[in-house]
Short mmCIF file of C-alpha atoms in Angstrom, two decimals:
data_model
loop_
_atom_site.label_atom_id
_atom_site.label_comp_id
_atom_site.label_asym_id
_atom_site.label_seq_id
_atom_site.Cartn_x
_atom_site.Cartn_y
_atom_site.Cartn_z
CA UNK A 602 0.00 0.00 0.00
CA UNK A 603 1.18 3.20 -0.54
CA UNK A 604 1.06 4.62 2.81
CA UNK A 605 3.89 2.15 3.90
CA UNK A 606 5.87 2.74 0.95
CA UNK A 607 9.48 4.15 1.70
CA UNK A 608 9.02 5.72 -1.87
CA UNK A 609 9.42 9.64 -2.32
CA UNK A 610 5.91 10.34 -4.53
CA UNK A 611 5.97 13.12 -6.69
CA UNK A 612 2.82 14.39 -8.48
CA UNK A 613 2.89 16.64 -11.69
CA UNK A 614 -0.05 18.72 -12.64
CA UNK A 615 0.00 19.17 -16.06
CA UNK A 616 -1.64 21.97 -17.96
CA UNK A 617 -1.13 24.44 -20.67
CA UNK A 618 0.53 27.24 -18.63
CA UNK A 619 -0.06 31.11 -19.37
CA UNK A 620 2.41 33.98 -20.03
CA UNK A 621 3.81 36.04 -16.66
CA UNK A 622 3.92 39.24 -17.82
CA UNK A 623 2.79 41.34 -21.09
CA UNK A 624 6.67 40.78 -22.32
CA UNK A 625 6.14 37.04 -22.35
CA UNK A 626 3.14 36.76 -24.68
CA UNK A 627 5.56 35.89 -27.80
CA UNK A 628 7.28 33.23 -26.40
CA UNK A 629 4.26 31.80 -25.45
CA UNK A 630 2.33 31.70 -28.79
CA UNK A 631 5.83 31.00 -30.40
CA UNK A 632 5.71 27.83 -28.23
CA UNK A 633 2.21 26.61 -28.86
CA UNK A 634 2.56 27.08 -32.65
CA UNK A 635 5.47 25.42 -32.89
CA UNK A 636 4.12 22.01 -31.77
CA UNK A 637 3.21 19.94 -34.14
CA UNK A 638 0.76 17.31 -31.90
CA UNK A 639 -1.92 20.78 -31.56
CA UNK A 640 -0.92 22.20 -34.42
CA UNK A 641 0.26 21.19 -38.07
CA UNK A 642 1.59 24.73 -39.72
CA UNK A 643 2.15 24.07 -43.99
CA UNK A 644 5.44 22.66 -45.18
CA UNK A 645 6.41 20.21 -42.43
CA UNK A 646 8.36 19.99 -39.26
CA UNK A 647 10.97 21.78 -40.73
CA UNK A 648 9.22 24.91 -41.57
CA UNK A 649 6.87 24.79 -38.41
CA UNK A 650 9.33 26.83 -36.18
CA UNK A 651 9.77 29.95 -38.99
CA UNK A 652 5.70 30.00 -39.08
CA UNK A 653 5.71 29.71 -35.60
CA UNK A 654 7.69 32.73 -35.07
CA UNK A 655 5.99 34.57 -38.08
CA UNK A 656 2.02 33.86 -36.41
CA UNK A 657 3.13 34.57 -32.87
CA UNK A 658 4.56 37.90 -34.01
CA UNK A 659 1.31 38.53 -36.01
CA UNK A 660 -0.93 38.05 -33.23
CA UNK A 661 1.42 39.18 -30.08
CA UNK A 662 -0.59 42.89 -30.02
CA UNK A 663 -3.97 41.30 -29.81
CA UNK A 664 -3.24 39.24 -27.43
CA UNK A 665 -1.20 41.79 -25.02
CA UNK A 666 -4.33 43.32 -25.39
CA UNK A 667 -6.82 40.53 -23.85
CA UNK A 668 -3.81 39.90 -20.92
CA UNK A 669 -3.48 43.46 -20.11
CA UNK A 670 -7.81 43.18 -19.73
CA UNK A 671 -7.07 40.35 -17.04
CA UNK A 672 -3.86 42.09 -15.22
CA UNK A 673 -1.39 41.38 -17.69
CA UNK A 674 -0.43 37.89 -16.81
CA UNK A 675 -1.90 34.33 -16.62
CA UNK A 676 -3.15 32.88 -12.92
CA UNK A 677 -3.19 29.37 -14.20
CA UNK A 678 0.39 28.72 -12.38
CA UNK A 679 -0.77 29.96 -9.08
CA UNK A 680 -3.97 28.31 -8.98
CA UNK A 681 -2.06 24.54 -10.30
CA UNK A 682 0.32 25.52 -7.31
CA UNK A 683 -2.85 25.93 -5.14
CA UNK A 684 -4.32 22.81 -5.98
CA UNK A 685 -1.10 20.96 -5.52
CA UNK A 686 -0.30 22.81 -2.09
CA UNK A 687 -3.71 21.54 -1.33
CA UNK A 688 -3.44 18.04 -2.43
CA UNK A 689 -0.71 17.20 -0.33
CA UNK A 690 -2.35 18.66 3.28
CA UNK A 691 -5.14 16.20 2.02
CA UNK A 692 -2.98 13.09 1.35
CA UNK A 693 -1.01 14.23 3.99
CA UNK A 694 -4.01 13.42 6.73
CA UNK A 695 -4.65 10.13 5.04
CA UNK A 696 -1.11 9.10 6.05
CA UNK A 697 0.09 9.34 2.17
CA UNK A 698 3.12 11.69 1.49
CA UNK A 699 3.25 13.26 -1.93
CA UNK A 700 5.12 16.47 -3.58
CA UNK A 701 3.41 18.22 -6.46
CA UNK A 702 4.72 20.10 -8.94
CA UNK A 703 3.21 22.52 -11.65
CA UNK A 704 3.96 21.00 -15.20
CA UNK A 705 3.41 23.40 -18.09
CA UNK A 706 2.90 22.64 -21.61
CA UNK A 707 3.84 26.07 -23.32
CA UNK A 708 5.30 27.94 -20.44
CA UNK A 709 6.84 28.43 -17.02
CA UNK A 710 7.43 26.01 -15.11
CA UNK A 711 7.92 23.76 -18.24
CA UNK A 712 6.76 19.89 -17.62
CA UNK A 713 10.25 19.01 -18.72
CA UNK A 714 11.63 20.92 -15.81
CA UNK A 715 9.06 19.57 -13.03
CA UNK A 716 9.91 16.34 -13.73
CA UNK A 717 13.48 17.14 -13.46
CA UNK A 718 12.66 19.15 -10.26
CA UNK A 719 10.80 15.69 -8.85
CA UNK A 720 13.68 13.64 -10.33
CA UNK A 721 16.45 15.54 -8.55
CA UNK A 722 14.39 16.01 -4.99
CA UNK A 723 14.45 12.25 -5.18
CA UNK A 724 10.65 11.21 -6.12
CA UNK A 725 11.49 7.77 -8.31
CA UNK A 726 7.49 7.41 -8.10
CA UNK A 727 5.97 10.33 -10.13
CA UNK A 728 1.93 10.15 -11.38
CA UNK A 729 1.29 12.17 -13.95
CA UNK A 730 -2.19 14.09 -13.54
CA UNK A 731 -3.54 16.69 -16.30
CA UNK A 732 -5.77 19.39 -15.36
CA UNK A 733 -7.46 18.83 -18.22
CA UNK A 734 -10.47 17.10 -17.04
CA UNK A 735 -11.21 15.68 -20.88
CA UNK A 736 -8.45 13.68 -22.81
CA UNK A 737 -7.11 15.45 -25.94
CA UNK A 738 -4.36 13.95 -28.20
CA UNK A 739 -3.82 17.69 -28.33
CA UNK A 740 -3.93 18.91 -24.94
CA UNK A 741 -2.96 15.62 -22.73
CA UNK A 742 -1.69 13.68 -25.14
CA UNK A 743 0.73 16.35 -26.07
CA UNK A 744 2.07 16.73 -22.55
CA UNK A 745 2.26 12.96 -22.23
CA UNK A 746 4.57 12.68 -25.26
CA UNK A 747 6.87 15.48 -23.70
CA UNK A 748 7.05 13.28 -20.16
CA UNK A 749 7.67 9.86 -21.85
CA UNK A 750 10.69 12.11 -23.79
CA UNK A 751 12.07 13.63 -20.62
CA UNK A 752 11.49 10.26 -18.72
CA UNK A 753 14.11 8.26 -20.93
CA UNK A 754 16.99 10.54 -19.38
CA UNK A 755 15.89 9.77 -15.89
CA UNK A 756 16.78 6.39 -14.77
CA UNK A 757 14.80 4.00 -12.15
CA UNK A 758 11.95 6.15 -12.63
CA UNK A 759 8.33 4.55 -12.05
CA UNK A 760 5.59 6.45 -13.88
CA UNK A 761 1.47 6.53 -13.96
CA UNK A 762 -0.28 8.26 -16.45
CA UNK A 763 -3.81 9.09 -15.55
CA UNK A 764 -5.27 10.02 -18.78
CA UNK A 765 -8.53 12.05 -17.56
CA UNK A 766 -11.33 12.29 -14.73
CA UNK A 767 -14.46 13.47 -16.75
CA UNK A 768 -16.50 10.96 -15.63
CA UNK A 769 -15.21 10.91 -11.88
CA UNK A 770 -18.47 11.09 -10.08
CA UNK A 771 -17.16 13.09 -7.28
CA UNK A 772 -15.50 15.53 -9.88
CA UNK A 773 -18.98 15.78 -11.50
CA UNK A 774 -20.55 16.02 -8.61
CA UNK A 775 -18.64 19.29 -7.51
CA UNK A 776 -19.28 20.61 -10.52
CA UNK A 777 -22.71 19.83 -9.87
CA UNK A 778 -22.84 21.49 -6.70
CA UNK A 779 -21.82 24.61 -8.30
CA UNK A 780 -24.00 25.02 -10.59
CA UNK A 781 -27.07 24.77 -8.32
CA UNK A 782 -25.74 27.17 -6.36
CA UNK A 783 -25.00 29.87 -8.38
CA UNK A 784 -27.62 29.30 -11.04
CA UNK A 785 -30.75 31.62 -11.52
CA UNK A 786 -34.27 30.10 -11.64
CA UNK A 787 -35.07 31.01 -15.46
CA UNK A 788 -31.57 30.70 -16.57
CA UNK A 789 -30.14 28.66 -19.31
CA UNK A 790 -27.47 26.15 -18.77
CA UNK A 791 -24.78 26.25 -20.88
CA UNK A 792 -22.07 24.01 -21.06
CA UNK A 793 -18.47 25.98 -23.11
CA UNK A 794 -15.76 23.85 -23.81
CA UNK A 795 -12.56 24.54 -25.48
CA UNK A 796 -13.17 23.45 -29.53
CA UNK A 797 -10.93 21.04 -31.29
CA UNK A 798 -10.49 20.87 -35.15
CA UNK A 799 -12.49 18.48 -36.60
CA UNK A 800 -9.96 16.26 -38.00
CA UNK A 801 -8.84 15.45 -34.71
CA UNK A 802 -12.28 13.94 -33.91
CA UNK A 803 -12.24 12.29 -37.14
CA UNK A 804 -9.25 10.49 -36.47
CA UNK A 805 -10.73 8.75 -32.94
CA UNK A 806 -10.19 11.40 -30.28
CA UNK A 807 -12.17 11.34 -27.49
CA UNK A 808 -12.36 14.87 -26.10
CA UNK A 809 -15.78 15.66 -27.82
CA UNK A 810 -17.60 12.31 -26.29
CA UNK A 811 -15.99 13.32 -22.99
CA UNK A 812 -17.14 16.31 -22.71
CA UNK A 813 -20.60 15.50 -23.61
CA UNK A 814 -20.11 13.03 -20.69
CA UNK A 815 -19.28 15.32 -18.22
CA UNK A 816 -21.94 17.62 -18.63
CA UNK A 817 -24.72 14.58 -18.77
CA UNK A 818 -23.24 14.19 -15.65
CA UNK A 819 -22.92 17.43 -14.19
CA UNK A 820 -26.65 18.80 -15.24
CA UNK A 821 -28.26 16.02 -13.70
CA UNK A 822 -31.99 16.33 -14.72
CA UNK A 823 -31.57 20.02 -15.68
CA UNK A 824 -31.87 20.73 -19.24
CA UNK A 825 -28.72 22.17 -20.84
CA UNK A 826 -26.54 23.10 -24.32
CA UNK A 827 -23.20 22.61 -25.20
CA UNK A 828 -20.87 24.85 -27.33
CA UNK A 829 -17.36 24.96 -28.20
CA UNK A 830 -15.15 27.93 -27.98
CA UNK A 831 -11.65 29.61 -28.83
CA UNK A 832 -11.77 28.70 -32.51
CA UNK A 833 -8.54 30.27 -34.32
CA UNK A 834 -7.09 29.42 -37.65
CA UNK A 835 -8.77 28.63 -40.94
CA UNK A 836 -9.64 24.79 -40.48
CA UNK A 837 -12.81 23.31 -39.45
CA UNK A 838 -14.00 23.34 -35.63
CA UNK A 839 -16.17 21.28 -33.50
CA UNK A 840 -19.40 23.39 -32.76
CA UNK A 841 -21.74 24.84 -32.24
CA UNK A 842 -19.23 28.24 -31.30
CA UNK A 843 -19.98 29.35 -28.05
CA UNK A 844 -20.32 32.91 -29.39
CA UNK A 845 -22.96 31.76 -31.67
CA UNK A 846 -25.38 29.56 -29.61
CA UNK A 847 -25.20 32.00 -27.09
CA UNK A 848 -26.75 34.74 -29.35
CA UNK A 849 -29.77 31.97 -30.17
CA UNK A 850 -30.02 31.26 -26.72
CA UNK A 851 -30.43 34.88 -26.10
CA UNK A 852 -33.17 35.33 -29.28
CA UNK A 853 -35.23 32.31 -27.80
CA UNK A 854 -35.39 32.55 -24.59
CA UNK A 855 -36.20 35.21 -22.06
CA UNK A 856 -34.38 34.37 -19.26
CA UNK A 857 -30.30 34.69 -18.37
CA UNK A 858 -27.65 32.15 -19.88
CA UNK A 859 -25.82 30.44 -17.15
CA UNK A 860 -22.17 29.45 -18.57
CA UNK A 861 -20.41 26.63 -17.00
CA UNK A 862 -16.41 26.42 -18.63
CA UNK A 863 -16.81 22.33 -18.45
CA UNK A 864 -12.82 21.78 -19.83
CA UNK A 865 -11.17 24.09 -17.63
CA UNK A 866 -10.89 24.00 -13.89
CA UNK A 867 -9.39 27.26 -12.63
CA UNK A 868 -9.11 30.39 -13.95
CA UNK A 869 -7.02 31.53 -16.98
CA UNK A 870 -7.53 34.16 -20.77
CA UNK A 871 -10.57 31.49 -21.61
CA UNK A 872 -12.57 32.73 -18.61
CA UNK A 873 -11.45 35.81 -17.65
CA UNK A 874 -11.46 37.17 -21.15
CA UNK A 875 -13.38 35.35 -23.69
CA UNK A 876 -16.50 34.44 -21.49
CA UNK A 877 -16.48 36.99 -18.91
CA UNK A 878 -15.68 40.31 -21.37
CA UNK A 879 -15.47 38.97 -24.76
CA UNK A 880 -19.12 37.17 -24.89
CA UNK A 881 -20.91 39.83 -22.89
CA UNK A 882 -19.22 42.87 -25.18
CA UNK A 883 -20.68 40.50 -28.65
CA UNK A 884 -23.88 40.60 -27.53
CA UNK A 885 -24.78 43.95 -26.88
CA UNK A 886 -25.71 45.57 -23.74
CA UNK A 887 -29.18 43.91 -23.20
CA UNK A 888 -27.72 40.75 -24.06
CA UNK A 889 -25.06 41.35 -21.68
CA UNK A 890 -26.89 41.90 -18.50
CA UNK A 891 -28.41 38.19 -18.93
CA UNK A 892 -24.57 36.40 -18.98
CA UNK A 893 -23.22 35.14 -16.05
CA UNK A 894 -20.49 32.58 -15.64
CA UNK A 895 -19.98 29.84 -12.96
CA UNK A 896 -17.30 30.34 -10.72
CA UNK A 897 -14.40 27.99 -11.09
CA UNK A 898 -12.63 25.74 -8.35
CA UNK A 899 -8.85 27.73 -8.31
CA UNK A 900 -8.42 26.91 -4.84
CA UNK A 901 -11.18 25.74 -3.61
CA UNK A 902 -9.83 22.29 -0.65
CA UNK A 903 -12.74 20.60 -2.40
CA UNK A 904 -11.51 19.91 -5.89
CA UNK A 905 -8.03 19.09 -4.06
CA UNK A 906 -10.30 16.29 -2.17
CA UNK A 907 -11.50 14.82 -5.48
CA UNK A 908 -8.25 14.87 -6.88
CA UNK A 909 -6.63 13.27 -4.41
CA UNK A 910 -9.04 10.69 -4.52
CA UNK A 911 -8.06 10.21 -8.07
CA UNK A 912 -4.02 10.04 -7.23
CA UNK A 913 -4.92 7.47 -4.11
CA UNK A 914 -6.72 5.21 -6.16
CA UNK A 915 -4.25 5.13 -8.86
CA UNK A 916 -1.03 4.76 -6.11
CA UNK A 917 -3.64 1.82 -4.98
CA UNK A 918 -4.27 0.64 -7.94
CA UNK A 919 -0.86 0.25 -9.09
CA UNK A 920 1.01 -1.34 -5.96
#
């Protein structure tokens, strides 16, 4: 069992990290368009890192502009570092010692380096646990592909992969919980996720059938819609865009639409900016008075609790 184990634990939180200051929003679109398991730029691997450079120049002033909206830097590394601050006082009372660590895909701290970190503080037991609640080749699967890469340096090194929690019933039922409490009697429930391309669905990924788990889930008998959103690029999307159901939502019903970010679980430019400003600017200033958004966990000890009851039943599991 794992609370007798003489084993140093460590835990990374994986997610897709955020820029710290206005400065930093270059590098951090350079990094996200230059890899190739999110995004396939024209001419191949070798001429993904000059487009890279070319689209995050291109788009660095609108996006300084949506961070400087929000305080001019990302909270998505303090709120992982919450959760994982949190997540060990909870193992910690269940006699189960783990360290976390903060694992970002596109910026600081960089998974690569975490599991370094974990490596070199000893931890030759790390689980690997995205905050992505829904599996994505793009998303999870990416930052899976950069572990198994940085694990090969690292000998004696026992990894777990947990590969998603969206149908975790005490995950959806926290998510539940929040949305009774903070939804309005006439309102609208509507479910945003992040969109994928198309393709990506096409070729077997299971984000999209996730997601419409989680909120089957989550709703319980309420009725409720689900939209994609953050759609960039000139490829095909999975929909319907958030942007776009909202504004039928709006024409057909009389009460308020209730928005519950179902792929995210703290804070970052999706929710601060795109639902909370973004959405209510599109659709006018009547339409904007009937758009609220639910709050999301950042540090709340209860999400640590479900997750980790996830990493104890996978440390169980496992032995």
């Amino acid at each position: 069992m794992p609370t007798n184990s003489k084993e140093k634990i460590g835990v990374i939180l994986l997610s897709m990290g955020g820029p710290d200051s206005i400065e930093d929003i270059t590098s951090f679109l350079f990094n996200i368009f230059s890899d190739r398991a999110i995004i396939r730029l024209p001419g191949g691997a070798l001429f993904q890192k000059p487009f890279a450079w070319m689209i995050s120049r291109l788009r660095t002033k609108k996006v300084q502009d949506h961070y400087t909206l929000i305080g001019g830097k990302s909270p998505l590394v303090k709120w992982t570092e919450a959760q994982g601050r949190l997540i060990e006082r909870q193992l910690k009372k269940e006699s189960i010692e783990v360290h976390c660590y903060a694992g970002m895909r596109y910026f600081r701290p960089m998974t690569e380096n975490a599991i370094k970190q974990a490596h070199a503080d000893g931890c030759r037991r790390i689980l690997f646990l995205p905050m992505y609640p829904q599996y994505s080749t793009a998303t999870t699967g990416s930052s899976f592909l950069v572990a198994r890469d940085t694990l090969r340096a690292l000998p004696g090194v026992s990894a777990t992969f947990i590969s998603d929690f969206h149908d975790n019933p005490d995950y959806a039922g926290l998510m539940g919980e929040y949305i009774e409490k903070n939804i309005a009697k006439n309102d609208v429930l509507l479910f945003s996720a992040h969109s994928l391309p198309q393709k990506f669905v096409d070729e077997g990924d299971p984000y999209v059938d996730q997601v419409k788990k989680t909120a089957a889930l989550a709703a319980g008998e309420r009725p409720y819609f689900i939209s994609f959103q953050s759609r960039s690029g000139p490829v095909t999307w999975v929909g319907p865009d958030t942007i776009d159901e909202t504004k039928r939502l709006l024409n057909e019903t009389s009460g308020g639409i209730f928005v519950v970010p179902i792929s995210f679980v703290c804070d970052h430019i999706e929710t601060l900016y795109e639902i909370d400003i973004e959405l209510p600017q599109l659709m006018g200033e009547s339409g904007s008075k009937r758009i609220r958004r639910m709050p999301m966990f950042n540090d709340d000890p209860r999400f640590a609790e479900v997750l980790a009851g996830i990493i104890k039943q996978n440390l169980i599991s496992h032995e």
